[in-house]
Amino acid sequence: MSTFTTLFLITVFAGLGLQLWLAARQAVHIRSHAAAVPAAFADRISLQQHQKAADYSLARLALERWDLVLGTLVLLGWTVAGGLNWLDITVSTLGLSPLWGGVALILATVLIGGLIDLPLSIWGTFGIETKFGFNRNTPLRFIKDKLLGVAVALVLGVPLLAVILWLMASAGDYWWLWAWLVWMGFSLLLTWAYPIWIAPLFNRFKPLQDASLRSRLEALLQRCGFKSNGMFIMDGSRRSAHGNAYFTGFGANKRIVFFDTLLDGLDGDEVEAVLAHELGHFKRRHVIKMLGVSALMSLFGLALLGWLSQQPWFYSGLGVERMTPALALALFMFVLPVFTVFVSPLMARFSRRHEFEADDFAAEQTDPRHLISGLVKMYRDNASTLTPDPLYSAFYHSHPPAPVRIAHLSSKIPA
Ligand SMILES: [Zn+2]
């Protein structure tokens, strides 16, 4: 076994072991805190709701553990067990040009990966989400969504993939710099096009009609000096009872989107506070910072791929015989998450800091009590656990644990 294969296998099992251990800690922590509602929430969340959140979190956690184990088996199947090499040989018998043969190889790996993940996705939606009363999707719409997702991915992904593979084969040693420029342009185009062209394929959006809510939200936007291209309600309730709010697009194309399920649950004060939090992400320049970070990471990733694609051990160590751009790209997509798992706590920490800053902004613009009551309703209605394991939370969560976040906001309540 080559040194690289050994290193790869050690990293795979270290990552899997770490994540299973964290999941086990999370399960123990949630179970041991299920008997009583944490004091800070006791007046607003019933014991029954708290225990539903515990059961729901444990069910999702079980799915997560299966997903980790299955994902590892699939990864080993593609790499050291020779799955990708077999697929490469099979695709090469089709007699396509090197470029389109490469496109076909990547598409086939993505398609096969999606089919392998399908049972867990079905279990998540029609098993767990249905059991806890969140699922509103029908099997027919689920299938339609998946097919539509594949169609959109093909229309957008095939040209991008063809350009990247072409650059890898023809643009010389610095192909990755060109590929990065293409990728950045593509990302910007997608962010711009998403609200108008893509999101409406999956959901219906209608302008926010409620005149009194509208005028107070507009007053908030004006107070914060924020321009947007309208506020919309999305029919999230067609698929799920989970609620949310988000910004989409950029520049003059920026939209504010509320899930109908969120507006049904929160009153006007709370919706205003949630919007103020989202505005905080813009005002504290989080959106720009995250864009900068992801641009740098993709540049670094592509440069790394540029180097790895020249190294014979990268291919042979992962069970592949030929050295082609498509094989380098496919292996890179498989192997990258194995190593980046260990960086995810840093990203989560970065993100949690942003959440505190956005909460501070909301507490300056609106009464912190409104955001607190809105968040508590969202925790309750989404059956989010109030008692995550501190380590699990620190490793994965983009948002601070509920008790920490509520305590932070409570400290902002004017005396
Ligand atoms: Zn936020």
XYZ file of C-alpha atoms and ligand atoms in Angstrom:
416
model
C 0.000 0.000 0.000
C 1.386 3.423 -0.958
C 2.105 6.109 1.655
C -0.656 8.274 0.240
C -3.201 5.424 0.407
C -2.246 4.829 4.046
C -2.550 8.528 4.884
C -5.899 8.694 3.081
C -7.307 5.663 4.933
C -6.096 6.930 8.318
C -7.710 10.319 7.660
C -10.972 8.723 6.467
C -11.328 6.596 9.597
C -10.139 9.365 11.943
C -12.793 11.674 10.474
C -15.497 9.012 10.649
C -14.560 8.075 14.211
C -14.538 11.705 15.313
C -17.933 12.420 13.748
C -19.554 9.262 15.142
C -18.145 10.087 18.578
C -19.554 13.625 18.377
C -22.946 12.248 17.281
C -22.934 9.807 20.212
C -22.123 12.657 22.625
C -24.949 14.716 21.144
C -27.409 11.825 21.600
C -26.369 11.263 25.233
C -26.558 14.973 26.001
C -30.013 15.415 24.481
C -31.367 12.293 26.226
C -30.014 13.305 29.605
C -31.640 16.763 29.341
C -35.026 15.566 28.042
C -36.707 15.310 31.452
C -37.035 19.055 32.066
C -37.329 22.217 29.960
C -34.256 24.480 30.510
C -35.182 27.261 32.947
C -34.798 30.112 30.436
C -37.498 28.547 28.235
C -39.787 27.037 30.862
C -42.479 29.718 30.549
C -42.736 29.427 26.755
C -42.017 25.820 25.818
C -43.983 22.944 27.325
C -42.399 19.703 28.497
C -44.224 17.887 25.717
C -42.764 20.254 23.072
C -39.298 19.913 24.624
C -39.521 16.129 24.464
C -40.763 16.225 20.888
C -37.663 18.300 20.032
C -35.471 15.692 21.765
C -37.104 12.788 19.894
C -36.901 14.659 16.604
C -33.235 15.602 17.089
C -32.392 11.988 17.989
C -34.182 10.702 14.881
C -32.265 13.150 12.655
C -29.067 12.145 14.429
C -29.684 8.467 13.646
C -30.080 9.404 9.984
C -26.864 11.422 10.171
C -24.943 8.428 11.550
C -26.182 6.148 8.775
C -25.266 8.823 6.281
C -21.719 9.006 7.678
C -21.225 5.244 7.524
C -22.779 4.876 4.072
C -20.792 7.875 2.794
C -17.545 6.280 3.969
C -18.357 2.936 2.346
C -19.240 4.678 -0.926
C -16.048 6.752 -0.794
C -13.915 3.634 -0.299
C -15.870 1.894 -3.065
C -15.119 4.676 -5.528
C -11.455 4.988 -4.609
C -9.377 2.169 -3.112
C -11.855 -0.548 -4.162
C -11.563 0.607 -7.777
C -15.111 1.833 -8.539
C -13.998 4.991 -10.320
C -11.389 3.075 -12.317
C -14.054 0.601 -13.429
C -16.384 3.435 -14.440
C -13.549 5.122 -16.367
C -12.872 1.931 -18.335
C -16.601 1.508 -18.988
C -17.062 5.094 -20.185
C -13.969 4.891 -22.400
C -15.615 2.052 -24.389
C -18.264 4.554 -25.546
C -15.778 6.065 -27.997
C -16.359 9.705 -26.972
C -13.724 12.424 -27.385
C -11.463 12.909 -24.322
C -13.409 16.060 -23.365
C -16.920 14.612 -23.639
C -15.772 11.291 -22.245
C -14.584 13.279 -19.206
C -17.913 15.091 -18.930
C -19.733 11.736 -19.163
C -17.518 10.227 -16.439
C -18.207 13.065 -13.979
C -21.947 13.055 -14.746
C -22.073 9.299 -14.191
C -20.330 9.564 -10.793
C -22.701 12.335 -9.687
C -25.752 10.382 -10.889
C -24.675 7.136 -9.223
C -23.861 9.038 -6.008
C -27.330 10.618 -6.061
C -29.021 7.227 -6.545
C -27.072 5.737 -3.623
C -28.153 8.650 -1.399
C -31.800 8.373 -2.445
C -32.972 5.835 0.187
C -31.667 8.035 3.039
C -33.265 11.093 1.466
C -36.598 9.223 1.250
C -36.256 8.027 4.853
C -35.534 11.621 5.966
C -38.542 13.108 4.194
C -41.210 10.393 4.388
C -39.947 8.636 7.508
C -38.709 11.223 9.997
C -40.285 14.452 8.729
C -43.661 12.734 8.296
C -43.499 11.093 11.723
C -42.933 14.447 13.434
C -45.586 16.221 11.374
C -43.229 18.436 9.334
C -43.484 16.805 5.939
C -46.037 18.253 3.550
C -44.409 16.846 0.442
C -46.095 14.153 -1.644
C -44.165 11.309 -3.289
C -45.131 12.723 -6.692
C -43.778 16.197 -5.891
C -40.678 14.647 -4.323
C -39.958 12.833 -7.615
C -40.719 15.964 -9.637
C -38.348 17.999 -7.433
C -35.558 15.468 -7.896
C -36.002 15.326 -11.688
C -36.191 19.107 -11.926
C -33.050 19.347 -9.788
C -31.239 16.975 -12.168
C -32.430 18.979 -15.198
C -31.260 22.306 -13.709
C -27.927 20.742 -12.695
C -27.418 19.419 -16.237
C -28.293 22.720 -17.945
C -25.980 24.702 -15.661
C -23.375 22.075 -14.860
C -22.539 20.528 -18.241
C -21.276 23.745 -19.901
C -19.304 24.672 -16.753
C -17.813 21.189 -16.504
C -16.890 21.155 -20.194
C -15.125 24.526 -19.886
C -13.199 23.466 -16.758
C -12.111 20.141 -18.263
C -11.111 21.894 -21.463
C -8.999 24.407 -19.495
C -7.385 21.562 -17.532
C -6.388 19.838 -20.759
C -5.397 22.853 -22.862
C -4.610 25.985 -20.842
C -1.132 25.009 -19.596
C 0.311 24.975 -16.074
C -1.807 27.878 -14.884
C -5.150 26.452 -16.068
C -6.382 26.645 -12.460
C -6.156 30.444 -12.500
C -8.396 30.581 -15.572
C -10.683 27.968 -14.087
C -10.967 30.122 -10.960
C -11.999 33.153 -13.023
C -14.618 31.051 -14.829
C -15.856 29.667 -11.497
C -16.114 33.162 -9.953
C -18.030 34.454 -12.989
C -20.317 31.450 -12.891
C -21.011 31.898 -9.148
C -21.842 35.577 -9.588
C -24.136 34.820 -12.519
C -25.873 32.098 -10.531
C -26.370 34.339 -7.482
C -27.851 36.984 -9.746
C -30.060 34.569 -11.696
C -31.212 32.415 -8.777
C -34.123 34.542 -7.487
C -35.602 35.254 -10.920
C -34.917 32.113 -12.927
C -34.209 29.158 -10.675
C -36.079 29.539 -7.361
C -39.470 30.037 -9.160
C -39.052 26.598 -10.779
C -39.437 25.040 -7.332
C -41.641 27.472 -5.409
C -44.212 30.197 -5.898
C -43.292 33.707 -4.766
C -45.791 36.455 -4.225
C -45.187 39.994 -3.001
C -45.860 40.551 0.695
C -49.423 41.938 0.734
C -50.108 42.673 4.405
C -50.059 46.516 4.275
C -49.302 47.217 7.925
C -46.505 44.631 8.152
C -45.143 45.878 4.856
C -44.971 49.489 5.924
C -43.214 48.732 9.204
C -40.677 46.486 7.466
C -40.090 49.190 4.858
C -39.566 51.702 7.646
C -36.928 49.360 9.122
C -35.176 49.011 5.743
C -35.138 52.791 5.341
C -33.860 53.306 8.875
C -30.966 50.938 8.089
C -30.319 52.496 4.658
C -31.013 49.242 2.844
C -32.327 48.898 -0.701
C -34.000 45.775 -2.015
C -36.042 44.702 -4.964
C -39.076 43.743 -2.890
C -40.308 41.479 -0.129
C -41.764 38.128 -1.067
C -43.623 35.268 0.537
C -42.574 31.800 -0.543
C -44.946 28.838 -0.336
C -42.554 26.741 1.784
C -45.634 25.098 3.330
C -46.102 23.058 0.141
C -43.208 20.835 1.207
C -42.465 21.362 4.870
C -43.738 22.989 8.039
C -40.254 24.321 8.878
C -40.048 28.113 8.628
C -37.282 30.488 7.587
C -36.407 33.868 6.087
C -33.538 34.778 3.790
C -32.002 37.279 1.401
C -31.276 36.293 -2.135
C -29.586 37.817 -5.190
C -27.282 40.816 -5.035
C -27.123 44.455 -6.137
C -30.427 45.844 -7.323
C -31.723 42.290 -7.710
C -31.713 41.650 -3.954
C -34.901 40.169 -2.534
C -36.152 39.427 0.937
C -37.973 36.120 1.134
C -40.155 34.945 4.020
C -41.462 31.392 4.197
C -45.252 31.508 4.593
C -44.782 29.117 7.539
C -42.656 31.737 9.325
C -45.171 34.556 8.839
C -47.970 32.303 10.116
C -46.107 31.706 13.375
C -44.640 35.124 14.256
C -46.323 38.427 15.033
C -45.357 41.749 13.398
C -42.817 42.710 16.106
C -41.063 39.360 15.794
C -40.940 39.403 11.974
C -39.429 42.890 12.136
C -36.786 41.670 14.615
C -35.935 38.648 12.420
C -35.555 40.938 9.408
C -33.357 43.289 11.475
C -31.096 40.308 12.271
C -30.809 39.459 8.566
C -30.035 43.107 7.760
C -27.339 42.935 10.430
C -25.520 40.372 8.267
C -25.357 42.933 5.458
C -24.623 45.946 7.621
C -21.752 44.195 9.427
C -20.384 43.141 6.003
C -20.721 39.416 6.696
C -22.014 38.684 3.216
C -19.009 40.332 1.561
C -16.608 38.644 4.007
C -18.059 35.194 3.351
C -17.851 35.810 -0.408
C -14.197 36.796 0.000
C -13.455 33.714 2.098
C -15.105 31.373 -0.381
C -13.290 33.055 -3.304
C -9.951 32.522 -1.546
C -10.773 28.944 -0.639
C -11.783 28.079 -4.204
C -8.562 29.665 -5.502
C -6.528 27.616 -3.041
C -8.553 24.475 -3.860
C -8.047 24.849 -7.608
C -4.315 25.533 -7.199
C -4.091 22.375 -5.087
C -5.975 20.428 -7.761
C -3.555 21.879 -10.344
C -0.650 20.418 -8.410
C -2.306 17.085 -7.491
C -3.361 16.433 -11.092
C 0.363 16.285 -12.019
C 1.225 13.699 -9.342
C 1.046 10.018 -10.387
C 0.689 8.900 -6.725
C -2.548 10.884 -6.414
C -4.167 8.613 -9.032
C -2.515 5.301 -8.210
C -2.937 5.851 -4.464
C -6.700 6.188 -4.954
C -7.192 3.154 -7.184
C -7.125 4.814 -10.611
C -4.895 3.720 -13.527
C -5.097 6.574 -16.028
C -4.132 10.238 -15.467
C -6.850 12.396 -17.038
C -8.334 15.779 -16.073
C -11.753 14.211 -15.378
C -10.274 11.556 -13.086
C -8.275 14.215 -11.221
C -11.424 16.298 -10.755
C -13.557 13.327 -9.663
C -10.930 12.117 -7.164
C -10.507 15.641 -5.841
C -14.268 15.965 -5.237
C -14.255 12.650 -3.359
C -11.151 13.278 -1.288
C -11.443 16.973 -0.410
C -14.209 16.551 2.232
C -12.127 13.866 3.978
C -9.521 16.508 4.792
C -11.758 19.588 5.168
C -13.866 17.962 7.922
C -11.157 19.006 10.345
C -11.444 22.655 9.272
C -15.228 22.827 9.660
C -15.113 23.881 13.359
C -13.179 26.997 12.301
C -15.816 27.905 9.730
C -18.606 27.219 12.223
C -16.883 29.472 14.759
C -16.550 32.252 12.208
C -20.235 31.911 11.391
C -21.335 31.925 15.059
C -19.436 35.152 15.622
C -21.399 36.661 12.768
C -24.659 35.498 14.332
C -23.834 37.317 17.577
C -22.996 40.475 15.628
C -26.247 40.271 13.653
C -28.159 39.751 16.914
C -26.437 42.836 18.366
C -27.493 44.814 15.306
C -31.091 43.607 15.652
C -31.032 44.517 19.362
C -29.972 48.060 18.435
C -32.662 48.474 15.773
C -35.546 46.729 17.548
C -36.475 45.634 21.066
C -34.338 42.559 21.870
C -37.381 40.967 23.549
C -39.030 40.684 20.127
C -36.140 38.721 18.622
C -36.044 36.522 21.728
C -39.727 35.674 21.507
C -39.464 35.158 17.727
C -36.474 32.828 18.117
C -38.131 30.847 20.908
C -41.189 30.319 18.685
C -38.910 29.201 15.841
C -37.035 26.757 18.109
C -40.381 25.420 19.312
C -42.048 25.161 15.892
C -38.966 23.628 14.239
C -38.454 21.238 17.195
C -34.829 22.411 17.489
C -33.039 21.039 20.507
C -32.437 23.545 23.315
C -29.772 21.337 24.872
C -27.107 20.450 22.280
C -23.836 18.912 23.410
C -21.347 21.826 23.664
C -18.663 20.005 21.677
C -21.001 18.813 18.939
C -22.395 22.312 18.678
C -18.942 23.908 18.562
C -17.910 21.521 15.783
C -20.912 21.815 13.485
C -23.337 24.583 14.309
C -23.381 27.781 12.281
C -25.600 29.328 14.992
C -24.894 29.567 18.732
C -26.772 27.034 20.934
C -30.259 28.284 21.838
C -29.560 28.999 25.556
C -26.340 30.915 24.754
C -28.011 32.970 22.062
C -31.037 33.823 24.206
C -28.802 34.729 27.182
C -26.738 37.007 24.934
C -29.873 38.766 23.669
C -31.303 39.021 27.192
C -28.202 40.920 28.257
C -29.142 43.567 25.643
C -32.583 44.264 27.078
C -32.593 47.917 28.246
C -32.901 48.182 32.018
Zn -28.094 35.002 11.084
